[in-house]
Coordinates of C-alpha atoms in Angstrom, one line a residue:
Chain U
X23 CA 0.0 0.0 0.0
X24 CA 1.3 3.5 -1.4
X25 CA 2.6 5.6 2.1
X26 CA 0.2 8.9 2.2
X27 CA 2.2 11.7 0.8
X28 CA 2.0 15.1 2.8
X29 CA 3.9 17.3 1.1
X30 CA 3.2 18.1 -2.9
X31 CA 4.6 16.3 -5.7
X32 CA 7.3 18.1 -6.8
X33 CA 8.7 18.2 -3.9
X34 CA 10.0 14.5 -4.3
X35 CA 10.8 15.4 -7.8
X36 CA 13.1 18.0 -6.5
X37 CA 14.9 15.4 -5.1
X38 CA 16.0 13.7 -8.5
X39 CA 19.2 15.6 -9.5
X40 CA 18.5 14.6 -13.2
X41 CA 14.3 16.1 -12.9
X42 CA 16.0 18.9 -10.8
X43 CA 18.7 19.7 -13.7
X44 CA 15.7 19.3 -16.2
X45 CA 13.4 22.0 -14.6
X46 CA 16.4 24.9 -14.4
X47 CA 17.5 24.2 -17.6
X48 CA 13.8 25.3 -18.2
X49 CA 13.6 27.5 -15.7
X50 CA 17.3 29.8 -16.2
X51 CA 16.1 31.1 -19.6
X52 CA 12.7 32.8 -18.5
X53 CA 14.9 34.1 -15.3
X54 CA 17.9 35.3 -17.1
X55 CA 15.9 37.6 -19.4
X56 CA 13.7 38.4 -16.4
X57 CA 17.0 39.6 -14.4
X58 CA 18.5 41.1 -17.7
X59 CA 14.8 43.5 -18.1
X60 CA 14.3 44.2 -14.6
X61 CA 18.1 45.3 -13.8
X62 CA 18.5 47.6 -17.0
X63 CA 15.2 48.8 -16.3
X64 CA 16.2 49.4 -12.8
X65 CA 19.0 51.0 -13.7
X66 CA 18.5 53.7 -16.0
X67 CA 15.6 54.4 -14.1
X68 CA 17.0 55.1 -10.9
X69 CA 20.1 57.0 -12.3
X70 CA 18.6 59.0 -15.0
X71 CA 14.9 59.8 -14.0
X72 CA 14.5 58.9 -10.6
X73 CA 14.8 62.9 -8.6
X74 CA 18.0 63.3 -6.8
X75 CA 18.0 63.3 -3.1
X76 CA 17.2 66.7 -1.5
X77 CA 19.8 67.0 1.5
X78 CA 22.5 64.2 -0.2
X79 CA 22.2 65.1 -3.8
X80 CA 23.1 62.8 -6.2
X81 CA 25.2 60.7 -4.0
X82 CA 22.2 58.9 -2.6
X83 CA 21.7 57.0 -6.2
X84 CA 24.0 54.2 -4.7
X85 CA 20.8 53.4 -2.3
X86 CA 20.0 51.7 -5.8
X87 CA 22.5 48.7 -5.5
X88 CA 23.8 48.9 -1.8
X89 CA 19.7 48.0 -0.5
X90 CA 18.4 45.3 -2.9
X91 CA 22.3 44.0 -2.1
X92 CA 21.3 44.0 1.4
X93 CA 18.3 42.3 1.2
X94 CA 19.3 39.9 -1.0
X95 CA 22.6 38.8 1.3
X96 CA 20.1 38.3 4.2
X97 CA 18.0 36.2 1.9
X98 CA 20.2 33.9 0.6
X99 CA 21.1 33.0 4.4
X100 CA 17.8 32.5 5.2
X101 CA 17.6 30.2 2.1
X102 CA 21.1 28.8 3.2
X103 CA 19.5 27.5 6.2
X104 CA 16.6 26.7 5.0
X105 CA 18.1 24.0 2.7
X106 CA 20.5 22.9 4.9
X107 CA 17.4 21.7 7.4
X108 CA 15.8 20.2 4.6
X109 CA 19.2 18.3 3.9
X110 CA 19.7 17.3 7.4
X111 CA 15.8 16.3 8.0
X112 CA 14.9 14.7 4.8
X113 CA 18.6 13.7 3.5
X114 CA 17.8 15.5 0.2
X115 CA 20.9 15.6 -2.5
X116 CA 19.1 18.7 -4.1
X117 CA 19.3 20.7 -1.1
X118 CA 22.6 19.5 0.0
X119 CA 23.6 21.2 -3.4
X120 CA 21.4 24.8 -2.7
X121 CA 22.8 25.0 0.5
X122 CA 26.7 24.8 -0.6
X123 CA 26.0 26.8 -3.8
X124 CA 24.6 29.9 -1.4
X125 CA 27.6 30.3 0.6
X126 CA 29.9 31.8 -2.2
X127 CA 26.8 33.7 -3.5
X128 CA 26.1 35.0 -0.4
X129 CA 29.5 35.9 0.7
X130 CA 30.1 38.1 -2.8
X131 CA 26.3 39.5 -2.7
X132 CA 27.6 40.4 1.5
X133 CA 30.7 42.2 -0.2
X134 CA 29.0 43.7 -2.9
X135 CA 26.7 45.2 0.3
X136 CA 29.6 46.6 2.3
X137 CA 31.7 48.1 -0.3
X138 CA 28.7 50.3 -2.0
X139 CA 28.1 50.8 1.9
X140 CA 31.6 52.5 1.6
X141 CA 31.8 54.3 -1.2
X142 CA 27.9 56.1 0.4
X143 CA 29.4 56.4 3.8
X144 CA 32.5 58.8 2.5
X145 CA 30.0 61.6 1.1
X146 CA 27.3 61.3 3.4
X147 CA 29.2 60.5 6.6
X148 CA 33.0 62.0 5.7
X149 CA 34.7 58.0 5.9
X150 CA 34.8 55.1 4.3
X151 CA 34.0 52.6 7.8
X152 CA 32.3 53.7 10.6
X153 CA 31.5 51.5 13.7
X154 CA 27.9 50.7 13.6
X155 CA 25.5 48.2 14.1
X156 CA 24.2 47.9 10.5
X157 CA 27.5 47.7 9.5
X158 CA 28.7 45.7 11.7
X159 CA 26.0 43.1 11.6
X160 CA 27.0 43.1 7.9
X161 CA 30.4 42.2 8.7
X162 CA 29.4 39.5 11.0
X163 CA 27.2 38.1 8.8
X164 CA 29.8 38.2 5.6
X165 CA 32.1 36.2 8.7
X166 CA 29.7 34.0 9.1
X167 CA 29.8 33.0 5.6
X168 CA 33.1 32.6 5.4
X169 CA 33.3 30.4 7.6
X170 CA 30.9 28.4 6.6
X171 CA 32.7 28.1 3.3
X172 CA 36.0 27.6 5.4
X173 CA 34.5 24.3 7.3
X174 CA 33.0 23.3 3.6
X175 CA 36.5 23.2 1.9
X176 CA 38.0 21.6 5.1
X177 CA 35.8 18.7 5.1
X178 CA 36.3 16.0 2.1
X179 CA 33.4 13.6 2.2
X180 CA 30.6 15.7 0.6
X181 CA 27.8 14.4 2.7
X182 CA 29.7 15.3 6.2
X183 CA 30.5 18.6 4.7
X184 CA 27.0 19.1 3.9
X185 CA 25.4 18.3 7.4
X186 CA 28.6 19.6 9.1
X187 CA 27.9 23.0 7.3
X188 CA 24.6 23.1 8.0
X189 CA 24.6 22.8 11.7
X190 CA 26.3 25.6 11.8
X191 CA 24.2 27.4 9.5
X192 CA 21.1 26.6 12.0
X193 CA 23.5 27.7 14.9
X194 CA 24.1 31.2 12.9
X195 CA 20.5 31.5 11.9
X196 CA 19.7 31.2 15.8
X197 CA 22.5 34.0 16.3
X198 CA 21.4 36.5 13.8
X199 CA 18.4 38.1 15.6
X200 CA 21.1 38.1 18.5
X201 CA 23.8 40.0 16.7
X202 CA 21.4 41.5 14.8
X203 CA 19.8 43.0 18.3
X204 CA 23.4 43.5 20.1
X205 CA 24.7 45.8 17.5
X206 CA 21.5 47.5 17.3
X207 CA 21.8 48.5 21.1
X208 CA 25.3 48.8 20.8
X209 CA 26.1 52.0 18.6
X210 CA 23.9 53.5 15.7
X211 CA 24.7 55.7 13.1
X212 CA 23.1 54.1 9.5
X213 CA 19.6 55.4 9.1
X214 CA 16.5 53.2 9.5
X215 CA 15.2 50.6 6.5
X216 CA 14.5 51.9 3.7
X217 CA 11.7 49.1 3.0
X218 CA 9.2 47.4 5.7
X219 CA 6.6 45.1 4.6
X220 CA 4.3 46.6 7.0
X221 CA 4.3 50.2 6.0
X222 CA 4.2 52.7 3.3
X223 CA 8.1 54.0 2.2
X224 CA 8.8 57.4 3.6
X225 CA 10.4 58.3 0.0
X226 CA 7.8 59.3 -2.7
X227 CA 6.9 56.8 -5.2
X228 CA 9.4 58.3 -8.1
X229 CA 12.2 56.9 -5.9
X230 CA 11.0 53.5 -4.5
X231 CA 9.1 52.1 -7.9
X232 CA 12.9 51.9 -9.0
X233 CA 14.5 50.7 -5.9
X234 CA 11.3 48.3 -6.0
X235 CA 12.3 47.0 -9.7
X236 CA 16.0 47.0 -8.7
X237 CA 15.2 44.6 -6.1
X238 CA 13.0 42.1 -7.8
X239 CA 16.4 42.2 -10.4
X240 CA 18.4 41.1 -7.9
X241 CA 16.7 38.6 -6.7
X242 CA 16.0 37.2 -10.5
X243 CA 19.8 37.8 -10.9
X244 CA 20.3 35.4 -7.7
X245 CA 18.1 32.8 -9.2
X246 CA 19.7 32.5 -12.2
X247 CA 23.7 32.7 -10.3
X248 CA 21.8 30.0 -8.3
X249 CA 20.6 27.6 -11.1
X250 CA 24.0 27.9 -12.9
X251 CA 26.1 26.6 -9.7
X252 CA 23.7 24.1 -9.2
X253 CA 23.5 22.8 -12.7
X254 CA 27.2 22.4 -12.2
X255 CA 27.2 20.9 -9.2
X256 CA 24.7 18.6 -9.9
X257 CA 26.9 17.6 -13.2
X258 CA 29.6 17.2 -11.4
X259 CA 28.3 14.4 -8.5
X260 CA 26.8 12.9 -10.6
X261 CA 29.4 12.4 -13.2
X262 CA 29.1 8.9 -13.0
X263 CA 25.2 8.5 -13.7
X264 CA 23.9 7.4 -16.8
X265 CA 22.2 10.2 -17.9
X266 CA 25.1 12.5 -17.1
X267 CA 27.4 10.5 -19.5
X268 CA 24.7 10.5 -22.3
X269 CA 24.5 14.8 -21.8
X270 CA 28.0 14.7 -22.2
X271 CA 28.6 12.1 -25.0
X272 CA 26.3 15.0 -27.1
Chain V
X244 CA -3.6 4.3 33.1
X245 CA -3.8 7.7 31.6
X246 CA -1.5 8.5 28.7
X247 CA 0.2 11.3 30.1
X248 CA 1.7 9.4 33.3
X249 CA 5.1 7.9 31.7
X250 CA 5.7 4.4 32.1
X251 CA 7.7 2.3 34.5
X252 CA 10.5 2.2 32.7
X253 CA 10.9 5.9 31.6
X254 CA 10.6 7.1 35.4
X255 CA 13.6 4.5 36.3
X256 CA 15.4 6.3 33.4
X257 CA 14.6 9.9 34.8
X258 CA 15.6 8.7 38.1
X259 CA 18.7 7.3 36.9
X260 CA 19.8 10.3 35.0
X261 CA 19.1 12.5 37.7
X262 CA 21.2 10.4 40.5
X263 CA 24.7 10.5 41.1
X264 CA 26.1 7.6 39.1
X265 CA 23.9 8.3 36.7
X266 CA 25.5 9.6 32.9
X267 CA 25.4 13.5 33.6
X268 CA 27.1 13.0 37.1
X269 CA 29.4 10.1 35.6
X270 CA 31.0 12.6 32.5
X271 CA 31.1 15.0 34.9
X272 CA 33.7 13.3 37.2
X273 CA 35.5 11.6 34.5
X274 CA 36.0 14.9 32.6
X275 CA 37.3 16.7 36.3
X276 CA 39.3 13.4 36.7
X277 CA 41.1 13.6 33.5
X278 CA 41.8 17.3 33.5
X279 CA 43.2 16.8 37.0
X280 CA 45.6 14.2 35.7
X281 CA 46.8 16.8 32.9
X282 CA 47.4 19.6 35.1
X283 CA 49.4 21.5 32.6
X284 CA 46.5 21.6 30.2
X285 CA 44.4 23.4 33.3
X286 CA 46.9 26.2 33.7
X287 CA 47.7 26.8 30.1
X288 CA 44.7 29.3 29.4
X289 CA 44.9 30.8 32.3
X290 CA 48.6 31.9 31.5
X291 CA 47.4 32.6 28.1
X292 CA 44.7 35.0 29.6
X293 CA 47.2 36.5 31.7
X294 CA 50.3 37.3 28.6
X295 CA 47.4 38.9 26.5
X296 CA 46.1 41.2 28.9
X297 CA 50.1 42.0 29.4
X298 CA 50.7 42.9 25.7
X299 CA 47.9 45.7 25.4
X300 CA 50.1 48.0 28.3
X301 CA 53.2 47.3 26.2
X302 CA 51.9 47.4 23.0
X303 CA 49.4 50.5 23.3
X304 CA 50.2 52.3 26.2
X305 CA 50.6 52.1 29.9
X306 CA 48.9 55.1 30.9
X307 CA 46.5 54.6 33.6
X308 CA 43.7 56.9 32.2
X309 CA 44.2 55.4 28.6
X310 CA 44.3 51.5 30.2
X311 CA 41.3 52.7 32.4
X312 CA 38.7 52.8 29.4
X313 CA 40.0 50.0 27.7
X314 CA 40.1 47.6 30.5
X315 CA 36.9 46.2 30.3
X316 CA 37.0 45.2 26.8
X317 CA 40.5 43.9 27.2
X318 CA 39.7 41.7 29.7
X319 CA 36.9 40.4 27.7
X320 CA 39.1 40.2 25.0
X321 CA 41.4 37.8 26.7
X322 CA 38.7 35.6 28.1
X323 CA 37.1 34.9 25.3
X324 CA 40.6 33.7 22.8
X325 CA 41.6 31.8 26.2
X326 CA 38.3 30.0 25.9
X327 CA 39.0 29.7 22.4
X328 CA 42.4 28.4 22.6
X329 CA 41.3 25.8 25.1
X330 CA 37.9 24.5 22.8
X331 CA 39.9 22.3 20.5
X332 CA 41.2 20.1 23.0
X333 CA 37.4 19.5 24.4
X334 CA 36.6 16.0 22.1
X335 CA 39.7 15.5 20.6
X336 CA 41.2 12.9 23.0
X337 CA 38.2 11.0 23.0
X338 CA 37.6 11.3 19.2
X339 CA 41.1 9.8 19.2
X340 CA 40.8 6.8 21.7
X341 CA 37.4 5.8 20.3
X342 CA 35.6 6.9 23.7
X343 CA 33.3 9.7 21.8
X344 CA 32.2 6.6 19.5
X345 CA 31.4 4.8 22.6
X346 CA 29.3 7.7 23.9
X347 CA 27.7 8.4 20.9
X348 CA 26.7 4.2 21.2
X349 CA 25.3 4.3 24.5
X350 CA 21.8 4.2 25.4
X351 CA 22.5 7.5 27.6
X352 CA 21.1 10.7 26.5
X353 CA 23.6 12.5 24.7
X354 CA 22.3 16.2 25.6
X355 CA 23.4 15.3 29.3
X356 CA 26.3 13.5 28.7
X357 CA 27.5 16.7 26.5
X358 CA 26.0 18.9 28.7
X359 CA 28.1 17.3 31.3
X360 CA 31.3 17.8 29.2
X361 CA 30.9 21.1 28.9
X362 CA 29.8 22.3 32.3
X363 CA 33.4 20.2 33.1
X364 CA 34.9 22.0 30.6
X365 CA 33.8 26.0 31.9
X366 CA 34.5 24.5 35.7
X367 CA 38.3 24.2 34.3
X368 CA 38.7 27.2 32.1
X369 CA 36.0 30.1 32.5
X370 CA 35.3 29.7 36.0
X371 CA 39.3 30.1 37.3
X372 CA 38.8 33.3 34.3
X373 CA 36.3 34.5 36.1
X374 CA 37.7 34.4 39.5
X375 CA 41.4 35.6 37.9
X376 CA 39.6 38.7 36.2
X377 CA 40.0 41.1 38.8
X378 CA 43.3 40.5 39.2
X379 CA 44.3 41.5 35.4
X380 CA 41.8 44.3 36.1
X381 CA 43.8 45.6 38.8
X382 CA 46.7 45.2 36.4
X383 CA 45.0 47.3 33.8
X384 CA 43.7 50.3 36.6
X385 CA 40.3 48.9 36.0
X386 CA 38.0 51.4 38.5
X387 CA 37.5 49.2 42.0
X388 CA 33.8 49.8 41.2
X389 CA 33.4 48.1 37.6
X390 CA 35.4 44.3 39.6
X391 CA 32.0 43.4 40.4
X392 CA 30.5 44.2 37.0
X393 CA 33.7 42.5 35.3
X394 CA 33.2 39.0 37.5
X395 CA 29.4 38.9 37.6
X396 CA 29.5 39.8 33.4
X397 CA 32.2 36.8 32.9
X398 CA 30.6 34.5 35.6
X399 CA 27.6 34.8 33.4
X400 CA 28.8 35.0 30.3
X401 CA 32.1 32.7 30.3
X402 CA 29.7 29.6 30.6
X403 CA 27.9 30.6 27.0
X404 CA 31.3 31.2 25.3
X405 CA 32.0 27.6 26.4
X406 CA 28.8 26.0 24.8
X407 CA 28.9 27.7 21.7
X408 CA 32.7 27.1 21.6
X409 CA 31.7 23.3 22.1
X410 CA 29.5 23.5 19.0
X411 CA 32.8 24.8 16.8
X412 CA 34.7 22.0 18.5
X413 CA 32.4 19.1 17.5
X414 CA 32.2 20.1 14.1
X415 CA 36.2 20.5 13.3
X416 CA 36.8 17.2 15.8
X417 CA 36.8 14.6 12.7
X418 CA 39.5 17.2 11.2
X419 CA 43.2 17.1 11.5
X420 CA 43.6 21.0 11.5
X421 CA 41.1 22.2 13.5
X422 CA 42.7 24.8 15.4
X423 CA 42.2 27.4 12.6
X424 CA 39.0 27.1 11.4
X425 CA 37.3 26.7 14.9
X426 CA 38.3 30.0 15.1
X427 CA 36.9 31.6 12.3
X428 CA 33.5 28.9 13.1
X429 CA 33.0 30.3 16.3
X430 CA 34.2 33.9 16.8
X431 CA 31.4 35.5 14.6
X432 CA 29.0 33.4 16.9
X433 CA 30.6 35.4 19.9
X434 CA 30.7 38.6 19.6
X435 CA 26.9 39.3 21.1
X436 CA 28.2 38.0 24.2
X437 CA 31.7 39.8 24.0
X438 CA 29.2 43.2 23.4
X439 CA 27.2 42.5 26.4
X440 CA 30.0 41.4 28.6
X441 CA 32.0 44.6 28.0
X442 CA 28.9 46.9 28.0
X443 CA 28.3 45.3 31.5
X444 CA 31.7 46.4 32.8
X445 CA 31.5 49.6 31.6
X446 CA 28.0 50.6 32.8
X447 CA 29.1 48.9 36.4
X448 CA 32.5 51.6 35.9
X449 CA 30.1 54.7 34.9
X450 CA 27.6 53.7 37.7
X451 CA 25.3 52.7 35.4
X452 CA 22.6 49.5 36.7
X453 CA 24.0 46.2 36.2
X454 CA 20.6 44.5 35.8
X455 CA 19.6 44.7 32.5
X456 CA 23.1 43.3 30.8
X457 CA 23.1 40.6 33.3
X458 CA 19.6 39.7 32.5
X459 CA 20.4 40.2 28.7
X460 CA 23.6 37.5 29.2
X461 CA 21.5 35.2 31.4
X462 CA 19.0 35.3 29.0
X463 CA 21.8 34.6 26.1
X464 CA 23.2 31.8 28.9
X465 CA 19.6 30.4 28.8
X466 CA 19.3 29.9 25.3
X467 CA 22.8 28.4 24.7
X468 CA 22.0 25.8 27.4
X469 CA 18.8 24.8 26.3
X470 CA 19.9 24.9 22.4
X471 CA 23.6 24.2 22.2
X472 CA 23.9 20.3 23.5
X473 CA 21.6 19.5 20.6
X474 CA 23.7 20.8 18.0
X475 CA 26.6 19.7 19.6
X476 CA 25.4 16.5 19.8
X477 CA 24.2 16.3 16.1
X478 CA 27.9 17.9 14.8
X479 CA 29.3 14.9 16.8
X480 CA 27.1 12.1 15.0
X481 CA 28.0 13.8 11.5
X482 CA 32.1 14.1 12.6
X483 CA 32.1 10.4 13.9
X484 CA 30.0 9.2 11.2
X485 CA 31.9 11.2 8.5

């Protein structure tokens, strides 16, 4: 007798490498040109029609790249973990793969965050690193991922790697409200977020409908940097299936 | 009988944990034994703690005013890489001589037995910290009225460094060079308690009330004692297994 299934279909089919490297080959297309639209888009709009800033000028355009960058580096933590549970609970390849593919993503997208950070803080605030909690929760959080890469590389068998790395990605995502909260109390300087779900932006609509389309970019942009390490992960453990040698023979 | 009353042989079990020779009392005393035996290995943080809290005088500057404000986070400083420097040793001997396996086997709950491991473990390293601090904050002109602040702050907050130390320690034990990246695992994980730690000493210098960092590293303490043997425990299955 067939077991009852409680979670939806393609959720087991997820778990197939070779359905899994099917639906993003699918899937990478529609995203890429999504990504491609929504960032040019994004772009031009903010820097050439969206009004400049009325106390920081021009300067304030960076707001453009360094938020959806933020966002986005706290997303693909959350996602981090995320797949990292679903490895450890339900011993799934696919999200043994997500899970090490975010960490490098993550860690650039965390860069990315903290150097346009810089290059705003020197006209706004007169330096290039001040000691504050946004920042500094940045900083932890970019340390966080490197060291999560760090015990990845250290460890050879992939499966121990895999649950070894997402332990500690749990542990982190425990500690992140924590740091998160400490730094806050600690010493504040960055202004508030920009974007709550809860509540209407304080800028006027000419300046968030970019910021808005920006964002959705980036996160398109992160599916498809996503699909791409994962199609080549998947290739590459699997290099000794079947179906990968008949790809390849082609 | 109803289905909430637990059954004859789960209350022998809770009894049996609970009692002396039971597994959380048992790892206790064979960890204190061992460390006993290896009496070097007990007073090599401590000297640690004590060389570090000597270079900032040398190295910075020994003014008393200057050393005065910095004290606090010094000492806190030096705590937490002697904690640090002492984690790696925690499961390595008994990753090594098969014991860990054994544990791992046993029909003894593994939260107490880790539990038990670490408590051992802060009993030998933060709690002689704790009572050495206000020594190195004489040392550093610490004000007489933050010592209080400095040995409640690391008697509360020396015991969570340990436990989330343990959870770095666990994951690198299956590795031969774990020193490194235990470091880089764990520090991130530490600095709330190295802000809140610091922050107490310095409010208890100012005259500031002590109550709400100490609640705020209790609370921290709380969490890690409740969460941090279970993810401990599962980093030890995947080392040994790996």
């Amino acid at each position: 007798m067939a077991e009852k299934k409680w979670m939806p279909r393609w959720f087991y089919q997820l778990a197939s490498p070779r359905w899994c490297y099917d639906i993003t080959g699918k899937l990478l297309p529609i995203f890429a040109i999504a990504a491609l639209l929504t960032l040019v888009v994004g772009t031009v709009w903010a820097l050439a029609f969206a009004p400049a800033d009325y106390q920081q000028g021009n300067s304030f355009r960076i707001i453009y790249i360094h938020v959806p960058a933020s966002i986005l580096a706290q997303s693909c933590y959350m996602l981090m973990a995320v797949a990292g549970a679903i490895g450890l609970i339900w011993k799934m390849k696919i999200a043994d793969m997500v899970a090490k593919c975010c960490a490098p993503i993550g860690a650039s997208i965390a860069i990315l965050s903290l150097a346009t950070g810089a290059i705003w803080g020197k006209p706004t605030w007169g330096s290039w690193w001040v000691w504050d909690a946004r920042l500094t929760s940045m900083l932890i959080l970019f340390f966080l991922y490197l060291g999560i890469i760090a015990l990845n590389s250290a460890i050879e068998s992939e499966r121990t790697a895999a649950q070894s790395t997402a332990v500690l990605a749990l542990v982190g995502l425990v500690n992140i409200p924590i740091i998160k909260y400490s730094v806050d109390w600690w010493n504040t300087l960055h202004q508030p977020a920009t974007f709550t779900l809860t509540e209407r932006p304080a800028m006027p609509s000419e300046m968030w409908l970019p910021l808005l389309v920006m964002v959705i970019g980036f996160y398109c942009f992160f599916a498809v940097a996503m699909m791409l390490r994962l199609r080549n992960e998947i290739i590459q453990r699997e290099r000794r299936s079947s179906w990968v040698r008949a790809l390849m023979a082609n | 009988m109803s289905d909430s009353m637990p059954n004859r042989p789960e209350v022998d079990a809770m009894i049996t944990e609970c009692r002396v020779d039971g597994p959380f009392w048992g790892a206790l005393k064979r960890e204190l034994l061992l460390s006993y035996r290896r009496k070097s290995d007990l007073v090599n943080p401590l000297i640690f703690f004590l060389m570090v809290a000597t270079l900032f005088p040398l190295g910075v500057s020994p003014d008393p005013t200057f050393l005065a404000d910095v004290a606090p986070g010094v000492v806190w400083v030096a705590a937490l890489l002697a904690t640090l420097l002492s984690m790696d040793s925690l499961f390595r001997s008994d990753f090594e001589d098969g014991t860990l396996e054994q544990i791992l086997l046993s029909p003894q709950p593994l939260y107490l037995v880790v539990l038990a491991k670490v408590l051992g473990h802060w009993m030998l390293t933060g709690l002689p910290l704790t009572i050495l601090a206000p020594l190195l904050g004489v040392m550093l002109f610490l004000p007489s009225d933050g010592m209080w602040g400095l040995v409640l702050s690391l008697l509360l907050g020396t015991p969570t460094l340990s436990l989330v130390g343990a959870i770095g320690a666990a994951l690198t034990v299956g590795l031969r060079k774990g020193g490194v990246l235990i470091s880089l695992l764990v520090l991130p994980l530490y600095i709330p308690v190295l802000i809140f730690g610091s922050a107490a000493v310095q409010g208890a210098v100012t005259g500031l009330p002590l109550g709400g960092y100490l609640a705020i590293l209790g609370a921290m303490l709380s969490l890690g004692l409740v969460l941090a043997p279970l993810a401990i425990g599962a980093a030890l299955r995947i080392s040994v297994s790996g």
